[in-house]
Short mmCIF file of C-alpha atoms in Angstrom, two decimals:
data_model
loop_
_atom_site.label_atom_id
_atom_site.label_comp_id
_atom_site.label_asym_id
_atom_site.label_seq_id
_atom_site.Cartn_x
_atom_site.Cartn_y
_atom_site.Cartn_z
CA MET A 1 0.03 -0.12 0.02
CA LYS A 2 2.96 2.43 0.62
CA ILE A 3 4.14 1.71 -2.55
CA LEU A 4 1.18 2.49 -4.39
CA PHE A 5 0.63 5.19 -2.32
CA THR A 6 4.23 6.65 -3.23
CA PHE A 7 2.60 5.84 -7.17
CA PHE A 8 -0.08 7.98 -6.81
CA LEU A 9 1.58 10.96 -5.33
CA LEU A 10 4.03 10.79 -8.18
CA PHE A 11 1.92 10.95 -10.83
CA LEU A 12 -0.32 13.62 -9.18
CA CYS A 13 3.25 15.97 -9.40
CA LEU A 14 3.60 14.99 -13.21
CA LEU A 15 0.01 16.48 -14.44
CA PRO A 16 0.57 19.40 -16.24
CA LYS A 17 -0.97 22.62 -13.37
CA SER A 18 -3.89 23.13 -16.29
CA TYR A 19 -5.49 19.64 -14.86
CA ALA A 20 -6.73 20.83 -12.18
CA ILE A 21 -7.42 24.67 -13.64
CA SER A 22 -9.54 24.00 -16.73
CA ASP A 23 -11.97 20.58 -14.58
CA SER A 24 -13.48 21.38 -11.21
CA LEU A 25 -14.39 18.15 -10.55
CA ARG A 26 -10.85 16.72 -10.83
CA GLN A 27 -8.97 19.42 -8.44
CA VAL A 28 -6.81 17.32 -6.24
CA ALA A 29 -6.28 18.35 -2.64
CA PHE A 30 -3.16 17.67 -0.37
CA GLY A 31 -3.50 17.95 3.23
CA ALA A 32 -2.91 16.04 6.60
CA GLU A 33 -5.15 14.19 9.38
CA VAL A 34 -5.01 13.05 12.84
CA ASN A 35 -7.39 10.38 13.84
CA TYR A 36 -7.79 9.12 17.41
CA ASN A 37 -10.51 5.75 18.15
CA VAL A 38 -12.20 4.92 20.83
CA SER A 39 -13.18 1.08 21.47
CA VAL A 40 -16.76 0.13 22.04
CA LEU A 41 -15.78 -3.17 23.29
CA PRO A 42 -18.55 -6.19 23.97
CA GLU A 43 -18.41 -7.66 27.59
CA ARG A 44 -17.27 -10.83 25.86
CA PHE A 45 -14.08 -9.73 26.10
CA SER A 46 -13.37 -8.91 29.96
CA SER A 47 -16.43 -11.13 31.12
CA GLY A 48 -15.56 -12.96 34.34
CA PHE A 49 -13.28 -10.78 35.69
CA SER A 50 -12.94 -7.18 37.47
CA ALA A 51 -10.64 -5.53 35.39
CA GLN A 52 -12.51 -3.67 32.00
CA ALA A 53 -10.85 -4.35 28.93
CA THR A 54 -10.34 -0.88 26.81
CA ALA A 55 -8.33 -0.03 23.89
CA ASN A 56 -7.61 2.76 21.43
CA PHE A 57 -5.38 4.31 19.18
CA LEU A 58 -3.94 7.26 17.53
CA GLY A 59 -3.33 8.27 14.04
CA VAL A 60 -0.90 10.57 12.02
CA LEU A 61 -1.61 10.47 8.20
CA GLY A 62 -0.88 12.30 5.12
CA PHE A 63 -3.61 12.43 2.35
CA ALA A 64 -4.06 13.28 -1.23
CA GLU A 65 -8.37 13.66 -2.49
CA LEU A 66 -8.85 13.76 -5.57
CA HIS A 67 -12.60 14.96 -6.47
CA VAL A 68 -14.11 13.06 -9.29
CA MET A 69 -17.64 14.02 -9.06
CA GLU A 70 -19.69 17.13 -7.96
CA ARG A 71 -20.49 15.71 -4.58
CA VAL A 72 -18.30 12.79 -4.92
CA ARG A 73 -14.49 12.98 -3.52
CA PHE A 74 -11.90 9.71 -3.50
CA SER A 75 -8.96 10.44 -1.01
CA ILE A 76 -5.82 7.78 -0.06
CA GLY A 77 -4.03 8.86 2.55
CA VAL A 78 -0.99 6.63 4.81
CA GLY A 79 0.75 6.53 7.79
CA MET A 80 1.62 6.14 11.47
CA SER A 81 -0.82 4.58 13.90
CA ARG A 82 -0.54 3.25 17.66
CA LEU A 83 -2.53 1.22 19.18
CA SER A 84 -2.76 0.28 23.68
CA TYR A 85 -5.08 -2.06 24.02
CA SER A 86 -5.23 -3.38 28.12
CA ASN A 87 -7.45 -6.22 29.87
CA PHE A 88 -8.35 -8.50 27.16
CA ASN A 89 -10.27 -12.17 28.12
CA SER A 90 -7.59 -14.14 26.47
CA HIS A 91 -7.97 -18.52 26.65
CA LYS A 92 -5.88 -21.48 25.93
CA PHE A 93 -8.49 -24.81 25.88
CA ASN A 94 -6.06 -28.63 27.28
CA ALA A 95 -6.72 -31.59 26.67
CA ASN A 96 -6.11 -32.38 30.40
CA LEU A 97 -5.11 -31.51 33.50
CA PRO A 98 -1.73 -32.44 35.09
CA GLN A 99 -2.94 -34.98 37.40
CA SER A 100 -4.48 -38.36 36.65
CA ASP A 101 -8.27 -37.51 36.14
CA SER A 102 -7.09 -36.61 32.68
CA MET A 103 -9.84 -33.89 32.74
CA ARG A 104 -10.01 -30.86 30.19
CA HIS A 105 -9.60 -27.23 31.19
CA THR A 106 -8.94 -23.63 29.87
CA ASN A 107 -6.25 -21.24 31.30
CA PHE A 108 -7.89 -17.48 31.37
CA HIS A 109 -5.22 -14.39 31.09
CA LEU A 110 -6.06 -11.13 31.10
CA VAL A 111 -3.99 -10.00 27.93
CA SER A 112 -2.32 -5.77 27.33
CA GLY A 113 0.00 -4.19 24.35
CA LYS A 114 0.93 -1.76 22.49
CA GLU A 115 1.60 -2.04 18.33
CA LEU A 116 3.05 0.91 16.27
CA MET A 117 1.77 -0.10 12.57
CA ILE A 118 2.02 1.79 9.09
CA SER A 119 -1.51 2.93 8.67
CA SER A 120 -2.84 3.24 5.25
CA THR A 121 -6.89 5.26 4.38
CA VAL A 122 -9.07 4.76 2.02
CA THR A 123 -12.13 7.54 1.75
CA CYS A 124 -14.95 7.53 -0.39
CA ARG A 125 -17.29 11.44 0.25
CA PHE A 126 -20.64 11.32 -0.57
CA ASP A 127 -21.33 15.38 0.05
CA TYR A 128 -25.30 16.19 1.08
CA ILE A 129 -25.14 19.68 1.89
CA LEU A 130 -22.55 22.19 -0.36
CA ASN A 131 -22.87 25.06 1.98
CA PRO A 132 -21.86 24.27 4.45
CA LYS A 133 -20.44 20.90 3.07
CA ILE A 134 -21.67 17.90 5.21
CA TYR A 135 -20.86 14.51 4.21
CA VAL A 136 -21.56 10.62 3.96
CA LEU A 137 -18.39 8.62 4.64
CA LEU A 138 -17.41 5.13 3.56
CA GLY A 139 -13.80 3.50 3.44
CA LEU A 140 -11.40 0.98 4.85
CA GLN A 141 -8.42 1.11 6.73
CA PRO A 142 -5.46 -1.32 6.39
CA GLN A 143 -2.83 -1.32 9.24
CA PHE A 144 0.53 -3.17 8.99
CA ARG A 145 2.11 -4.16 12.29
CA LEU A 146 5.74 -2.78 12.94
CA THR A 147 6.16 -3.77 16.07
CA SER A 148 4.57 -4.60 19.60
CA GLU A 149 4.72 -5.07 23.02
CA GLU A 150 2.60 -7.92 24.84
CA SER A 151 2.29 -8.77 28.84
CA ASN A 152 -0.22 -11.74 30.19
CA VAL A 153 -1.78 -12.09 33.39
CA TYR A 154 -2.87 -16.01 34.82
CA ARG A 155 -5.93 -15.28 36.18
CA GLY A 156 -7.22 -18.68 36.69
CA THR A 157 -8.66 -22.59 35.18
CA ALA A 158 -11.69 -23.37 34.56
CA ILE A 159 -12.36 -27.20 34.73
CA ALA A 160 -14.22 -28.54 31.69
CA ARG A 161 -15.71 -25.37 30.76
CA ASP A 162 -17.39 -25.00 34.02
CA MET A 163 -17.04 -21.57 36.02
CA MET A 164 -20.09 -21.75 37.99
CA ASP A 165 -18.04 -22.16 41.05
CA GLY A 166 -15.32 -20.04 39.76
CA LEU A 167 -12.05 -20.33 38.47
CA VAL A 168 -9.35 -22.58 39.83
CA VAL A 169 -5.50 -21.27 40.44
CA LEU A 170 -3.28 -23.83 39.65
CA SER A 171 0.62 -23.15 40.57
CA ASP A 172 2.34 -24.15 37.34
CA PRO A 173 -0.22 -23.54 34.51
CA ASP A 174 0.54 -23.54 30.65
CA PRO A 175 2.31 -19.94 29.06
CA ALA A 176 -0.26 -18.11 27.78
CA PRO A 177 -0.48 -18.06 24.22
CA ILE A 178 0.05 -15.15 22.01
CA TYR A 179 -3.07 -13.01 21.76
CA LEU A 180 -2.03 -11.31 18.43
CA ARG A 181 -0.32 -13.16 15.77
CA GLU A 182 -1.28 -11.66 12.31
CA ASN A 183 0.84 -9.20 11.16
CA PHE A 184 -1.63 -7.11 8.69
CA SER A 185 -5.40 -6.01 9.89
CA ILE A 186 -8.23 -4.54 8.16
CA ALA A 187 -10.77 -2.16 9.48
CA GLY A 188 -13.98 -1.05 7.39
CA HIS A 189 -15.46 2.58 8.48
CA ILE A 190 -19.38 4.29 7.37
CA GLY A 191 -19.79 7.62 9.75
CA VAL A 192 -20.14 11.35 8.96
CA GLY A 193 -17.96 14.82 8.65
CA VAL A 194 -18.79 18.35 8.15
CA GLU A 195 -15.71 20.69 6.70
CA ILE A 196 -15.89 24.25 6.48
CA LYS A 197 -12.97 25.88 4.31
CA ASP A 198 -10.26 23.76 4.71
CA ILE A 199 -10.74 21.93 7.85
CA ALA A 200 -12.93 18.83 8.46
CA PHE A 201 -13.94 17.08 11.08
CA GLU A 202 -15.16 13.45 11.02
CA VAL A 203 -16.85 10.99 13.58
CA SER A 204 -17.54 7.33 11.77
CA PHE A 205 -17.73 3.89 13.24
CA ASN A 206 -15.10 1.29 12.59
CA LYS A 207 -15.20 -3.00 12.85
CA THR A 208 -11.75 -4.09 13.05
CA SER A 209 -10.30 -7.73 12.75
CA ARG A 210 -7.88 -8.76 14.76
CA ARG A 211 -6.91 -12.28 15.80
CA LEU A 212 -10.82 -13.36 14.36
CA ARG A 213 -12.86 -10.79 16.82
CA ILE A 214 -14.25 -7.63 15.57
CA VAL A 215 -13.36 -5.03 17.91
CA ASN A 216 -15.32 -2.36 17.45
CA PHE A 217 -14.43 1.53 17.78
CA TRP A 218 -15.73 5.60 17.51
CA ASP A 219 -13.20 7.39 15.21
CA PHE A 220 -13.10 11.00 15.72
CA ARG A 221 -10.57 12.40 12.90
CA LEU A 222 -9.17 15.86 11.83
CA ARG A 223 -8.04 16.72 8.49
CA TYR A 224 -6.89 19.96 6.94
CA LYS A 225 -6.47 20.97 3.93
CA ILE A 226 -2.81 22.57 2.83
#
């Protein structure tokens, strides 16, 4: 995605200057954006424990926006973002306990961590009102993880997947599984925005796929066209 974005920018720079002047529907604008995402996590992420699961990330990106139709704009951006999460409920199923009765059991851990990622955005904007500009947006946000830190806290073991009587704390539990294995993730978002002069504020609802789980975020984005 980063390579594609670089070629896209080079292509725009090589266009004749009259390209943007002669056709107002093909004007290209460049800018920068800051986005902050706050998690909306279901109870299953922290069920059975008093600790509340949370996640948020902050991103800074540059973007190019192309005015393709009177009420439609298309933009692509790339930058860096940092994700922080804590108290995610993680479990690992095992065939038997380290004792002769061969009971099935599940170890539970609370997972926390931080990630540094390359983020990109692909967004379509549909203007609903032209003055002031109020619009609906749809988009995707692919992300590639560069670095990560992860810590696990053992909370207990459920025997035969039955937590009715609480968890049993083992003296020597199995090591915690790696919570985040994939380096690549992708989010889809839908939202609304308002633009006054060269400044736009957007609010969208994101769904991000992370290790076979869907994490929901509220995305608050501030964009400035240079």
